[in-house]
Coordinates of C-alpha atoms in Angstrom, one line a residue:
V14 CA 0.0 0.0 0.0
V15 CA 1.6 3.3 -1.1
T16 CA 0.5 6.9 -0.3
S17 CA 1.4 9.9 -2.5
R18 CA 0.8 12.2 0.5
V19 CA 4.2 11.4 2.0
Q20 CA 7.2 11.7 -0.4
F21 CA 10.8 12.6 -0.6
E22 CA 13.0 13.8 -3.5
L23 CA 16.2 11.9 -3.6
A24 CA 17.5 13.9 -6.5
P25 CA 15.8 16.3 -9.0
G26 CA 13.0 14.3 -10.6
D27 CA 13.7 11.2 -8.6
V28 CA 10.9 10.9 -6.0
V29 CA 10.0 8.1 -3.6
H30 CA 6.7 7.6 -1.8
A31 CA 5.9 6.1 1.6
G32 CA 4.0 2.9 2.1
V33 CA 3.6 -0.4 3.9
V34 CA 3.9 -4.0 3.0
I35 CA 1.5 -6.4 4.7
S36 CA 2.1 -10.2 4.4
N37 CA 0.5 -13.2 6.0
S38 CA 0.9 -16.9 6.0
E39 CA -1.7 -18.5 3.7
T40 CA -2.0 -21.6 5.9
G41 CA -2.2 -19.7 9.2
Q42 CA 0.9 -21.5 10.4
G43 CA 3.4 -18.7 9.7
S44 CA 3.3 -15.1 10.7
L45 CA 1.8 -11.8 9.9
S46 CA 4.2 -8.9 9.3
V47 CA 3.9 -5.2 8.6
S48 CA 6.9 -3.3 7.2
P49 CA 7.5 0.2 6.0
L50 CA 8.0 0.5 2.3
V51 CA 10.0 3.0 0.1
F52 CA 8.5 3.1 -3.4
R53 CA 10.6 4.7 -6.1
L54 CA 8.5 6.2 -8.9
L55 CA 11.3 6.4 -11.4
C56 CA 11.8 2.6 -11.7
R57 CA 8.7 1.3 -9.8
N58 CA 11.0 -0.5 -7.3
G59 CA 10.1 -1.1 -3.7
L60 CA 12.5 -1.2 -0.8
I61 CA 11.4 -2.7 2.6
A62 CA 12.7 -1.3 5.8
A63 CA 12.7 -4.6 7.6
D64 CA 14.4 -3.2 10.7
Q65 CA 11.2 -1.3 11.5
A66 CA 8.8 -4.2 10.8
M67 CA 6.2 -5.7 13.1
R68 CA 5.8 -9.4 13.1
K69 CA 3.4 -11.7 14.9
T70 CA 3.7 -15.5 14.8
H71 CA 0.5 -17.4 15.0
I72 CA 0.3 -19.2 18.3
G73 CA -1.9 -21.8 19.9
R74 CA -3.7 -22.8 16.8
M75 CA -4.2 -26.3 15.6
T76 CA -2.2 -27.1 12.5
E77 CA -2.9 -29.5 9.6
T78 CA 0.5 -31.2 10.0
S79 CA -0.2 -32.7 13.4
S80 CA -3.6 -33.8 14.7
D81 CA -2.1 -34.0 18.2
E82 CA -1.6 -30.3 18.5
V83 CA -4.3 -28.5 20.4
T84 CA -5.0 -24.9 21.4
F85 CA -3.1 -24.3 24.6
F86 CA -4.0 -20.7 25.1
K87 CA -7.5 -19.7 26.1
E88 CA -9.6 -17.6 23.8
D89 CA -9.4 -14.5 25.9
T90 CA -5.6 -14.8 25.9
L91 CA -5.5 -15.1 22.1
A92 CA -7.9 -12.2 21.8
A93 CA -5.7 -10.0 24.0
D94 CA -2.6 -11.0 22.1
D95 CA -4.3 -10.1 18.8
A96 CA -5.5 -6.8 20.1
A97 CA -2.1 -5.9 21.4
F98 CA -0.5 -6.8 18.1
F99 CA -2.9 -4.8 16.0
L100 CA -2.3 -1.8 18.2
K101 CA 1.3 -2.2 17.3
V102 CA 0.4 -2.5 13.6
R103 CA -1.5 0.8 13.9
D104 CA 1.6 2.5 15.4
T105 CA 3.9 0.9 12.8
V106 CA 1.7 2.1 9.9
Q107 CA 1.4 5.6 11.3
A108 CA 5.1 5.8 11.8
A109 CA 5.8 4.5 8.2
V110 CA 3.6 7.1 6.6
S111 CA 4.8 10.0 8.9
Q112 CA 7.0 12.5 7.1
A113 CA 9.6 12.5 9.8
T114 CA 10.2 8.7 9.9
F115 CA 10.0 8.3 6.2
S116 CA 12.5 11.1 5.6
L117 CA 15.0 9.3 7.8
I118 CA 14.8 6.2 5.7
A119 CA 14.9 8.1 2.5
E120 CA 17.9 10.1 3.6
R121 CA 19.8 6.9 4.3
M122 CA 18.9 5.9 0.8
R123 CA 20.1 9.2 -0.7
K124 CA 23.5 8.9 1.1
T125 CA 24.3 5.8 -0.9
M126 CA 24.3 7.9 -4.1
G127 CA 27.7 9.3 -3.0
I128 CA 29.3 5.8 -2.7
K129 CA 31.2 5.2 -5.9
L130 CA 31.9 1.6 -7.0
V131 CA 35.6 2.3 -7.9
G132 CA 36.5 -1.4 -8.1
D133 CA 35.3 -4.3 -10.1
P134 CA 31.4 -4.3 -10.0
V135 CA 31.4 -8.1 -10.7
K136 CA 33.4 -8.7 -7.5
S137 CA 31.1 -6.3 -5.6
V138 CA 28.1 -8.3 -6.6
E139 CA 29.8 -11.5 -5.8
R140 CA 30.6 -10.3 -2.2
L141 CA 27.0 -9.1 -1.9
A142 CA 25.7 -12.5 -3.0
V143 CA 27.8 -14.2 -0.2
K144 CA 26.7 -11.7 2.5
Y145 CA 23.0 -12.0 1.7
L146 CA 23.0 -15.7 0.5
L147 CA 21.9 -15.0 -3.1
Q148 CA 21.6 -18.0 -5.4
E149 CA 23.7 -18.1 -8.6
H150 CA 20.8 -17.0 -10.9
E151 CA 19.9 -14.2 -8.4
K152 CA 23.5 -13.0 -8.4
A153 CA 23.4 -13.0 -12.3
G154 CA 20.1 -11.1 -12.2
V155 CA 21.5 -8.4 -9.9
L156 CA 24.6 -8.0 -12.0
R157 CA 22.5 -7.7 -15.1
A158 CA 20.3 -5.0 -13.5
L159 CA 23.4 -3.1 -12.3
I160 CA 24.9 -3.1 -15.8
K161 CA 21.6 -2.2 -17.5
D162 CA 21.1 0.9 -15.3
G163 CA 24.8 1.8 -15.5
D164 CA 24.7 3.4 -12.1
L165 CA 28.0 2.3 -10.4
T166 CA 27.2 3.6 -7.0
G167 CA 25.9 2.2 -3.7
F168 CA 22.5 3.5 -4.7
G169 CA 22.8 1.7 -8.1
L170 CA 23.7 -1.5 -6.3
V171 CA 20.7 -1.2 -4.0
N172 CA 18.4 -0.5 -6.9
A173 CA 19.9 -3.5 -8.8
V174 CA 18.7 -5.8 -6.0
T175 CA 15.3 -4.2 -5.7
G176 CA 15.0 -4.0 -9.5
Y177 CA 15.8 -7.7 -9.9
A178 CA 13.2 -8.4 -7.2
Q179 CA 10.5 -7.3 -9.7
E180 CA 11.5 -10.1 -12.0
V181 CA 11.1 -12.8 -9.4
D182 CA 7.8 -14.6 -9.8
Q183 CA 7.7 -16.0 -6.2
Y184 CA 6.1 -13.3 -4.0
D185 CA 7.9 -14.4 -0.8
R186 CA 11.3 -14.3 -2.4
S187 CA 10.6 -11.1 -4.2
T188 CA 9.7 -9.5 -0.8
E189 CA 12.8 -10.9 0.8
L190 CA 15.0 -9.3 -1.9
E191 CA 13.3 -6.0 -1.3
A192 CA 14.1 -6.4 2.4
I193 CA 17.7 -7.1 1.5
G194 CA 17.7 -3.7 -0.3
G195 CA 16.6 -2.2 3.0
R196 CA 19.2 -4.0 5.0
M197 CA 21.9 -2.7 2.6
L198 CA 21.0 0.9 3.7
D199 CA 22.1 -0.1 7.3
Q200 CA 25.6 -1.3 6.2
A201 CA 28.4 0.4 8.1
A202 CA 30.6 2.8 6.2
K203 CA 33.5 0.3 6.4
E204 CA 31.3 -2.4 4.8
W205 CA 30.3 -0.1 2.0
A206 CA 34.0 0.9 1.4
E207 CA 35.1 -2.7 1.2
L208 CA 32.2 -3.5 -1.2
A209 CA 32.9 -0.4 -3.4
E210 CA 36.7 -1.0 -3.6
L211 CA 36.8 -4.8 -4.3
G212 CA 39.1 -5.5 -7.2
A213 CA 40.2 -1.9 -7.4
Q214 CA 43.9 -2.8 -7.2
A215 CA 43.7 -5.4 -9.9
L216 CA 41.6 -3.1 -12.1
S217 CA 44.1 -0.3 -11.6
A218 CA 47.0 -2.6 -12.6
G219 CA 45.1 -3.7 -15.7
L220 CA 44.5 -0.1 -16.7
T221 CA 48.2 0.7 -16.1
L222 CA 49.2 -2.2 -18.3
L223 CA 46.8 -1.1 -21.0
H224 CA 48.2 2.4 -20.9
S225 CA 51.8 1.0 -21.1
V226 CA 50.9 -1.0 -24.2
E227 CA 49.3 2.0 -25.8
A228 CA 52.3 4.1 -25.0
F229 CA 54.6 1.4 -26.4
A230 CA 52.6 1.3 -29.6
E231 CA 53.1 5.1 -30.0
Q232 CA 56.8 4.7 -29.4
L233 CA 57.1 2.1 -32.2
K234 CA 55.5 4.4 -34.8
P235 CA 58.6 6.5 -35.5
I236 CA 60.7 3.3 -35.7
D237 CA 58.2 1.8 -38.2
K238 CA 58.2 5.0 -40.2
G239 CA 62.0 5.1 -40.2
A240 CA 62.2 1.5 -41.3
K241 CA 59.9 2.3 -44.2
A242 CA 61.6 5.6 -45.1
G243 CA 65.2 4.3 -44.8
S244 CA 66.7 7.7 -45.1
E245 CA 65.7 9.3 -41.9
G246 CA 68.6 7.7 -40.0
L247 CA 66.5 6.0 -37.3
D248 CA 67.8 2.8 -35.7
T249 CA 65.7 -0.2 -36.6
D250 CA 67.7 -2.9 -34.9
A251 CA 66.7 -4.9 -31.8
D252 CA 68.7 -2.6 -29.4
A253 CA 66.7 0.4 -30.4
V254 CA 63.4 -1.4 -29.8
K255 CA 64.6 -2.6 -26.4
M256 CA 65.7 0.9 -25.3
R257 CA 62.3 2.3 -26.2
I258 CA 60.5 -0.5 -24.4
A259 CA 62.6 0.2 -21.3
A260 CA 61.7 3.9 -21.5
V261 CA 58.0 3.1 -21.6
L262 CA 58.1 0.7 -18.7
E263 CA 60.2 2.8 -16.3

């Protein structure tokens, strides 16, 4: 459930709205949960702030899996438990759609825009997959979403996760991925730095090597021209080539 009354502008033209996600076990054996939602209009992605969720596990109910299980709480106890929980649901929903609470969540989201993925984005996604127990096809889906959007920042990585969640057919898993996006906002600065800089050293070495090769190619051009002209007096023997290579690699 999303409301347009409470919104926050992450960047010019990039607006998010407040909402809540309500989920319940279809069999009555699981739990009912209510979580604040950040809904981004630009890409229609949802992010769940699971750290502020309310959850109630069904208790004292007979289940289909065991005929021996009986209700061990009296009806007035169960009624009181339900009443207390729904009062908490009321408070959670009110907090989720309050401008003050929503702005705090959205501000954490905006801060990730300043985290640049300066390393290898593939390695960043691999580390993310290990931390949040993503399956191989989910890891590939997140990487695909990251590349498609082209936003190599922490914000882009969060949106890659929540964006991929929209492709997942299974509702429970899709919701879990949206919650992972919310958990990523709570990562410490050190965790973000490690994630952003993974593979940076190897990437830098690769770029240095590439630049050296390009520079070497430029150095060889006058030798090649001299060999063709023949009259310009340039050395074309192996020693001349070695000297130029050494100059480039110094």
